[in-house]
GROMACS .gro file of C-alpha atoms in nm:
model
  207
    1PRO     CA    1  13.325  11.361  11.719
    2SER     CA    2  13.223  11.121  11.966
    3LEU     CA    3  13.038  10.849  11.828
    4LYS     CA    4  12.785  10.574  11.925
    5ILE     CA    5  12.621  10.315  11.701
    6ILE     CA    6  12.305  10.194  11.821
    7TYR     CA    7  12.166   9.840  11.721
    8PHE     CA    8  12.063   9.495  11.824
    9ASP     CA    9  12.334   9.252  11.951
   10SER     CA   10  12.339   9.106  11.573
   11THR     CA   11  12.504   9.248  11.252
   12GLY     CA   12  12.232   9.341  11.035
   13ARG     CA   13  12.176   9.689  10.923
   14ALA     CA   14  12.420   9.843  11.155
   15GLU     CA   15  12.736   9.587  11.064
   16ALA     CA   16  12.846   9.782  10.762
   17ALA     CA   17  12.900  10.123  10.957
   18ARG     CA   18  13.062   9.925  11.235
   19LEU     CA   19  13.321   9.781  11.017
   20ALA     CA   20  13.371  10.118  10.834
   21LEU     CA   21  13.491  10.295  11.151
   22THR     CA   22  13.688   9.976  11.236
   23ILE     CA   23  13.881   9.941  10.925
   24GLY     CA   24  13.909  10.337  10.942
   25ASP     CA   25  14.049  10.334  11.307
   26VAL     CA   26  13.791  10.580  11.382
   27PRO     CA   27  13.707  10.536  11.778
   28PHE     CA   28  13.317  10.434  11.828
   29GLU     CA   29  13.117  10.302  12.115
   30ASP     CA   30  12.905   9.961  11.975
   31VAL     CA   31  12.607  10.011  12.200
   32ARG     CA   32  12.385   9.678  12.172
   33VAL     CA   33  12.031   9.702  12.314
   34LYS     CA   34  11.799   9.395  12.382
   35LYS     CA   35  11.433   9.406  12.218
   36GLU     CA   36  11.284   9.551  12.571
   37GLU     CA   37  11.515   9.846  12.590
   38PHE     CA   38  11.445   9.914  12.192
   39ALA     CA   39  11.075   9.914  12.318
   40GLU     CA   40  11.195  10.157  12.584
   41MET     CA   41  11.362  10.383  12.369
   42LYS     CA   42  11.082  10.373  12.100
   43THR     CA   43  10.807  10.489  12.350
   44SER     CA   44  11.031  10.718  12.478
   45GLY     CA   45  11.058  10.882  12.137
   46LYS     CA   46  11.420  10.879  12.166
   47LEU     CA   47  11.471  10.766  11.821
   48PRO     CA   48  11.421  10.982  11.511
   49MET     CA   49  11.188  10.733  11.328
   50GLY     CA   50  11.116  10.481  11.587
   51SER     CA   51  11.341  10.237  11.436
   52LEU     CA   52  11.750  10.116  11.448
   53PRO     CA   53  11.987  10.159  11.374
   54VAL     CA   54  12.087  10.507  11.480
   55ILE     CA   55  12.417  10.650  11.509
   56GLU     CA   56  12.474  10.970  11.780
   57VAL     CA   57  12.697  11.241  11.710
   58ASP     CA   58  12.796  11.455  11.982
   59GLY     CA   59  12.496  11.377  12.125
   60LYS     CA   60  12.300  11.438  11.827
   61MET     CA   61  12.101  11.115  11.675
   62VAL     CA   62  12.063  10.996  11.310
   63CYS     CA   63  11.880  10.749  11.156
   64GLN     CA   64  11.898  10.571  10.816
   65SER     CA   65  12.146  10.297  10.736
   66ALA     CA   66  12.226  10.462  10.430
   67ALA     CA   67  12.298  10.747  10.563
   68ILE     CA   68  12.486  10.647  10.858
   69LEU     CA   69  12.739  10.420  10.621
   70ASN     CA   70  12.785  10.745  10.399
   71TYR     CA   71  12.897  10.930  10.719
   72THR     CA   72  13.091  10.672  10.879
   73GLY     CA   73  13.282  10.572  10.532
   74LYS     CA   74  13.381  10.927  10.497
   75LEU     CA   75  13.486  10.953  10.848
   76ALA     CA   76  13.700  10.635  10.791
   77GLY     CA   77  13.832  10.737  10.446
   78LEU     CA   78  13.655  10.498  10.277
   79TYR     CA   79  13.428  10.691  10.071
   80PRO     CA   80  13.604  10.851   9.726
   81SER     CA   81  13.677  11.216   9.680
   82ASP     CA   82  13.577  11.221   9.330
   83PRO     CA   83  13.208  11.289   9.251
   84PHE     CA   84  13.190  10.992   8.976
   85ASP     CA   85  13.332  10.718   9.147
   86GLY     CA   86  13.121  10.820   9.453
   87MET     CA   87  12.805  10.790   9.235
   88LYS     CA   88  12.963  10.441   9.104
   89VAL     CA   89  12.947  10.329   9.460
   90GLU     CA   90  12.602  10.445   9.490
   91GLU     CA   91  12.500  10.288   9.182
   92VAL     CA   92  12.687   9.929   9.365
   93ARG     CA   93  12.453   9.996   9.727
   94GLY     CA   94  12.132  10.074   9.495
   95CYS     CA   95  12.153   9.765   9.350
   96LEU     CA   96  12.220   9.562   9.662
   97GLU     CA   97  11.960   9.769   9.815
   98ASP     CA   98  11.727   9.624   9.551
   99ILE     CA   99  11.834   9.281   9.602
  100GLY     CA  100  11.779   9.318   9.978
  101GLN     CA  101  11.438   9.428   9.924
  102MET     CA  102  11.320   9.177   9.748
  103ILE     CA  103  11.407   8.928  10.058
  104PHE     CA  104  11.287   9.145  10.282
  105ALA     CA  105  10.926   9.101  10.090
  106THR     CA  106  10.968   8.769  10.202
  107PHE     CA  107  10.954   8.812  10.558
  108ALA     CA  108  10.567   8.891  10.545
  109ILE     CA  109  10.483   8.542  10.436
  110GLN     CA  110  10.380   8.338  10.753
  111ASP     CA  111  10.376   7.990  10.586
  112LEU     CA  112  10.739   7.839  10.597
  113ASP     CA  113  10.672   7.644  10.290
  114GLU     CA  114  10.549   7.920  10.092
  115LYS     CA  115  10.812   8.124  10.203
  116ILE     CA  116  11.067   7.874  10.091
  117ALA     CA  117  10.908   7.856   9.745
  118LYS     CA  118  10.909   8.182   9.688
  119ARG     CA  119  11.298   8.264   9.793
  120LYS     CA  120  11.378   7.975   9.537
  121GLU     CA  121  11.178   8.114   9.274
  122LEU     CA  122  11.359   8.460   9.335
  123VAL     CA  123  11.702   8.263   9.335
  124ASP     CA  124  11.591   8.144   9.017
  125GLY     CA  125  11.427   8.423   8.871
  126LYS     CA  126  11.443   8.791   8.911
  127MET     CA  127  11.679   8.812   9.223
  128GLY     CA  128  11.915   8.581   9.037
  129GLU     CA  129  11.926   8.816   8.732
  130LYS     CA  130  11.961   9.117   8.911
  131ILE     CA  131  12.284   8.939   9.142
  132ALA     CA  132  12.428   8.809   8.775
  133ALA     CA  133  12.403   9.130   8.613
  134LEU     CA  134  12.541   9.351   8.933
  135ASP     CA  135  12.819   9.063   8.914
  136LYS     CA  136  12.874   9.160   8.549
  137LEU     CA  137  12.888   9.518   8.621
  138LEU     CA  138  13.169   9.467   8.884
  139GLU     CA  139  13.392   9.265   8.650
  140SER     CA  140  13.313   9.550   8.374
  141ASN     CA  141  13.476   9.822   8.611
  142GLY     CA  142  13.824   9.655   8.591
  143LYS     CA  143  13.926   9.699   8.968
  144LYS     CA  144  14.049   9.496   9.213
  145CYS     CA  145  13.724   9.598   9.444
  146THR     CA  146  13.404   9.758   9.351
  147VAL     CA  147  13.520  10.104   9.232
  148SER     CA  148  13.864  10.085   9.280
  149ASP     CA  149  14.150   9.891   9.368
  150ASP     CA  150  14.114  10.007   9.760
  151ILE     CA  151  13.806   9.911   9.973
  152THR     CA  152  13.540  10.154   9.989
  153VAL     CA  153  13.195  10.139  10.151
  154ALA     CA  154  13.023   9.991   9.853
  155ASP     CA  155  13.281   9.679   9.915
  156ILE     CA  156  13.156   9.656  10.286
  157ASP     CA  157  12.827   9.651  10.133
  158VAL     CA  158  12.881   9.353   9.906
  159TYR     CA  159  13.029   9.197  10.203
  160THR     CA  160  12.762   9.221  10.458
  161THR     CA  161  12.484   9.152  10.209
  162CYS     CA  162  12.649   8.832  10.088
  163THR     CA  163  12.720   8.695  10.448
  164MET     CA  164  12.365   8.814  10.552
  165MET     CA  165  12.206   8.638  10.283
  166THR     CA  166  12.420   8.293  10.297
  167SER     CA  167  12.403   8.275  10.685
  168GLY     CA  168  12.178   8.007  10.689
  169PHE     CA  169  11.917   8.258  10.839
  170LEU     CA  170  11.715   8.258  10.574
  171ASP     CA  171  11.551   7.996  10.510
  172GLY     CA  172  11.535   7.891  10.128
  173ILE     CA  173  11.847   8.074  10.050
  174PRO     CA  174  12.144   7.851   9.967
  175LYS     CA  175  12.477   7.918  10.154
  176ASP     CA  176  12.642   7.867   9.844
  177MET     CA  177  12.446   8.081   9.661
  178PHE     CA  178  12.719   8.346   9.587
  179ASP     CA  179  12.979   8.100   9.447
  180LYS     CA  180  12.930   8.131   9.093
  181TYR     CA  181  12.957   8.512   9.071
  182GLY     CA  182  13.347   8.510   9.082
  183LYS     CA  183  13.368   8.912   9.139
  184LEU     CA  184  13.110   8.904   9.438
  185SER     CA  185  13.259   8.633   9.591
  186ALA     CA  186  13.624   8.793   9.544
  187ILE     CA  187  13.519   9.158   9.669
  188SER     CA  188  13.317   8.968   9.974
  189LYS     CA  189  13.627   8.752  10.086
  190ALA     CA  190  13.847   9.043  10.029
  191VAL     CA  191  13.669   9.237  10.287
  192ALA     CA  192  13.643   8.920  10.495
  193GLU     CA  193  14.025   8.847  10.490
  194HIS     CA  194  14.127   9.245  10.610
  195PRO     CA  195  14.301   9.200  10.936
  196LYS     CA  196  14.053   9.461  11.101
  197VAL     CA  197  13.741   9.289  10.979
  198ALA     CA  198  13.890   8.935  11.075
  199LYS     CA  199  13.957   9.049  11.383
  200TRP     CA  200  13.663   9.212  11.433
  201ASN     CA  201  13.445   8.900  11.344
  202ALA     CA  202  13.658   8.703  11.577
  203ASP     CA  203  13.594   8.932  11.840
  204HIS     CA  204  13.220   8.898  11.827
  205ALA     CA  205  13.171   8.560  11.696
  206LYS     CA  206  12.876   8.398  11.891
  207ALA     CA  207  12.947   8.134  12.118
   0.00000   0.00000   0.00000
């Protein structure tokens, strides 16, 4: 199929799908829009739900980052064919989504000190507990990666979540937050060191 991934000029919710296609050597057009262009797209009704990312497949536009990663992962051979392993992939991705939603909820806090305090509370409390539980779950799987010895979309999700949360962009989230979680750190490192991911990151590094 002819593929376009359309998103802003940032990693965000499109990066996992970009990386999946890159690892799988699936050709795609990486379309990065400015805020003004996004506003025009939204006003025109071109976007199915008025948001990004979207993927255009042979001219048909589909939204929702989870659906996009499922599709691109399958095209790239990074989604298990076994139904049970597929369920385990979604288990991990669901846990990551729960963790992400805790952070996203803090974006609504306007006062910076209050925002930082809330995020520290999450790191030391509920969110930290969920991350620790996920790390333990992944360790119990007994595999090199999340659900097997090969990279799947779940591993890419781990990597993009860990890098986003420790990028320094989120005030109040320590850059070394995942260092004490051995399995999550190892999986994130394995994806980062994949030759195609490393090249992608080098090619798209911000000046």
